[in-house]
Amino acid sequence: MVISHNCEVEKGLLRVATWPFSIAPMIQIDTLPRGEPKLVRQRKFLRYWGLPEEPPLEDGWAVDFDLLQPTLAATVQEGTRLASIDDDGRKALVFRLVNALSQREIITQ
């Protein structure tokens, strides 16, 4: 998942291949060790942000914030956009990201 404001992605991809972005890998929730899928779906595991289980992510996916890292626009260009999030989704992302990085329930929705 690219963690950035949408217009930054579009501008970066079009202008400069070395424009930096933050990305976090996505993992299928059911591949996590025993007990963790339930916690992710209940939003009780700060490391993961479970995404809505609807097309095109109906197989149950989560973002792994512990593996957040920088990458370049050129790398993002190689990926495939599956979906974008709306304003409510962006707010939820900020809440989850701050809590995951701090490992505390600092802010709530």
GROMACS .gro file of C-alpha atoms in nm:
model
  109
    1MET     CA    1   0.000   0.000   0.000
    2VAL     CA    2   0.131   0.342  -0.090
    3ILE     CA    3   0.095   0.578   0.205
    4SER     CA    4   0.065   0.922   0.051
    5HIS     CA    5  -0.181   1.187  -0.052
    6ASN     CA    6  -0.327   1.083  -0.386
    7CYS     CA    7  -0.215   1.395  -0.577
    8GLU     CA    8   0.143   1.343  -0.454
    9VAL     CA    9   0.143   0.998  -0.610
   10GLU     CA   10   0.008   1.122  -0.940
   11LYS     CA   11   0.250   1.416  -0.958
   12GLY     CA   12   0.548   1.208  -0.849
   13LEU     CA   13   0.479   0.933  -1.099
   14LEU     CA   14   0.446   1.181  -1.380
   15ARG     CA   15   0.736   1.411  -1.291
   16VAL     CA   16   1.026   1.249  -1.111
   17ALA     CA   17   1.113   0.879  -1.091
   18THR     CA   18   1.317   0.942  -0.775
   19TRP     CA   19   1.029   1.107  -0.582
   20PRO     CA   20   1.007   0.919  -0.248
   21PHE     CA   21   0.695   0.749  -0.113
   22SER     CA   22   0.622   0.539   0.193
   23ILE     CA   23   0.487   0.193   0.131
   24ALA     CA   24   0.367  -0.084   0.358
   25PRO     CA   25   0.324  -0.440   0.232
   26MET     CA   26  -0.012  -0.610   0.230
   27ILE     CA   27  -0.060  -0.962   0.362
   28GLN     CA   28  -0.353  -1.202   0.345
   29ILE     CA   29  -0.503  -1.211   0.692
   30ASP     CA   30  -0.561  -1.588   0.694
   31THR     CA   31  -0.188  -1.654   0.638
   32LEU     CA   32  -0.102  -1.499   0.975
   33PRO     CA   33  -0.015  -1.730   1.268
   34ARG     CA   34  -0.293  -1.892   1.469
   35GLY     CA   35  -0.503  -1.643   1.662
   36GLU     CA   36  -0.376  -1.335   1.482
   37PRO     CA   37  -0.638  -1.329   1.201
   38LYS     CA   38  -0.916  -1.292   1.459
   39LEU     CA   39  -0.734  -1.005   1.633
   40VAL     CA   40  -0.670  -0.828   1.301
   41ARG     CA   41  -1.036  -0.854   1.201
   42GLN     CA   42  -1.135  -0.720   1.545
   43ARG     CA   43  -0.886  -0.432   1.496
   44LYS     CA   44  -0.703  -0.533   1.815
   45PHE     CA   45  -0.360  -0.588   1.658
   46LEU     CA   46  -0.190  -0.251   1.608
   47ARG     CA   47   0.068  -0.383   1.363
   48TYR     CA   48  -0.192  -0.467   1.100
   49TRP     CA   49  -0.473  -0.264   0.948
   50GLY     CA   50  -0.738  -0.500   0.816
   51LEU     CA   51  -0.886  -0.365   0.494
   52PRO     CA   52  -1.255  -0.400   0.405
   53GLU     CA   53  -1.321  -0.748   0.268
   54GLU     CA   54  -1.487  -0.634  -0.053
   55PRO     CA   55  -1.379  -0.638  -0.418
   56PRO     CA   56  -1.102  -0.632  -0.516
   57LEU     CA   57  -0.975  -0.728  -0.168
   58GLU     CA   58  -1.249  -0.974  -0.072
   59ASP     CA   59  -0.993  -1.241   0.022
   60GLY     CA   60  -0.909  -1.059   0.347
   61TRP     CA   61  -0.601  -0.837   0.331
   62ALA     CA   62  -0.420  -0.626   0.590
   63VAL     CA   63  -0.150  -0.362   0.571
   64ASP     CA   64   0.162  -0.446   0.778
   65PHE     CA   65   0.273  -0.115   0.932
   66ASP     CA   66   0.578  -0.274   1.100
   67LEU     CA   67   0.732  -0.312   0.753
   68LEU     CA   68   0.665   0.049   0.644
   69GLN     CA   69   0.957   0.171   0.433
   70PRO     CA   70   1.054   0.430   0.174
   71THR     CA   71   1.057   0.359  -0.196
   72LEU     CA   72   1.082   0.561  -0.516
   73ALA     CA   73   0.814   0.665  -0.762
   74ALA     CA   74   0.977   0.442  -1.025
   75THR     CA   75   0.908   0.139  -0.803
   76VAL     CA   76   0.548   0.246  -0.748
   77GLN     CA   77   0.504   0.270  -1.125
   78GLU     CA   78   0.576  -0.104  -1.150
   79GLY     CA   79   0.282  -0.187  -0.922
   80THR     CA   80  -0.086  -0.222  -0.996
   81ARG     CA   81  -0.347   0.003  -0.839
   82LEU     CA   82  -0.617  -0.217  -0.687
   83ALA     CA   83  -0.819   0.049  -0.511
   84SER     CA   84  -0.811   0.395  -0.361
   85ILE     CA   85  -0.951   0.504  -0.028
   86ASP     CA   86  -1.207   0.778   0.027
   87ASP     CA   87  -1.195   1.059   0.283
   88ASP     CA   88  -1.324   0.833   0.563
   89GLY     CA   89  -1.065   0.574   0.469
   90ARG     CA   90  -0.787   0.834   0.480
   91LYS     CA   91  -0.894   0.935   0.832
   92ALA     CA   92  -0.898   0.571   0.940
   93LEU     CA   93  -0.552   0.524   0.787
   94VAL     CA   94  -0.411   0.816   0.988
   95PHE     CA   95  -0.558   0.679   1.312
   96ARG     CA   96  -0.426   0.329   1.248
   97LEU     CA   97  -0.084   0.446   1.132
   98VAL     CA   98  -0.024   0.674   1.433
   99ASN     CA   99  -0.134   0.399   1.671
  100ALA     CA  100   0.076   0.135   1.496
  101LEU     CA  101   0.392   0.346   1.490
  102SER     CA  102   0.353   0.444   1.857
  103GLN     CA  103   0.233   0.096   1.962
  104ARG     CA  104  -0.032   0.270   2.171
  105GLU     CA  105  -0.395   0.366   2.129
  106ILE     CA  106  -0.304   0.734   2.117
  107ILE     CA  107  -0.594   0.847   1.907
  108THR     CA  108  -0.928   0.688   1.836
  109GLN     CA  109  -1.179   0.735   1.560
   0.00000   0.00000   0.00000
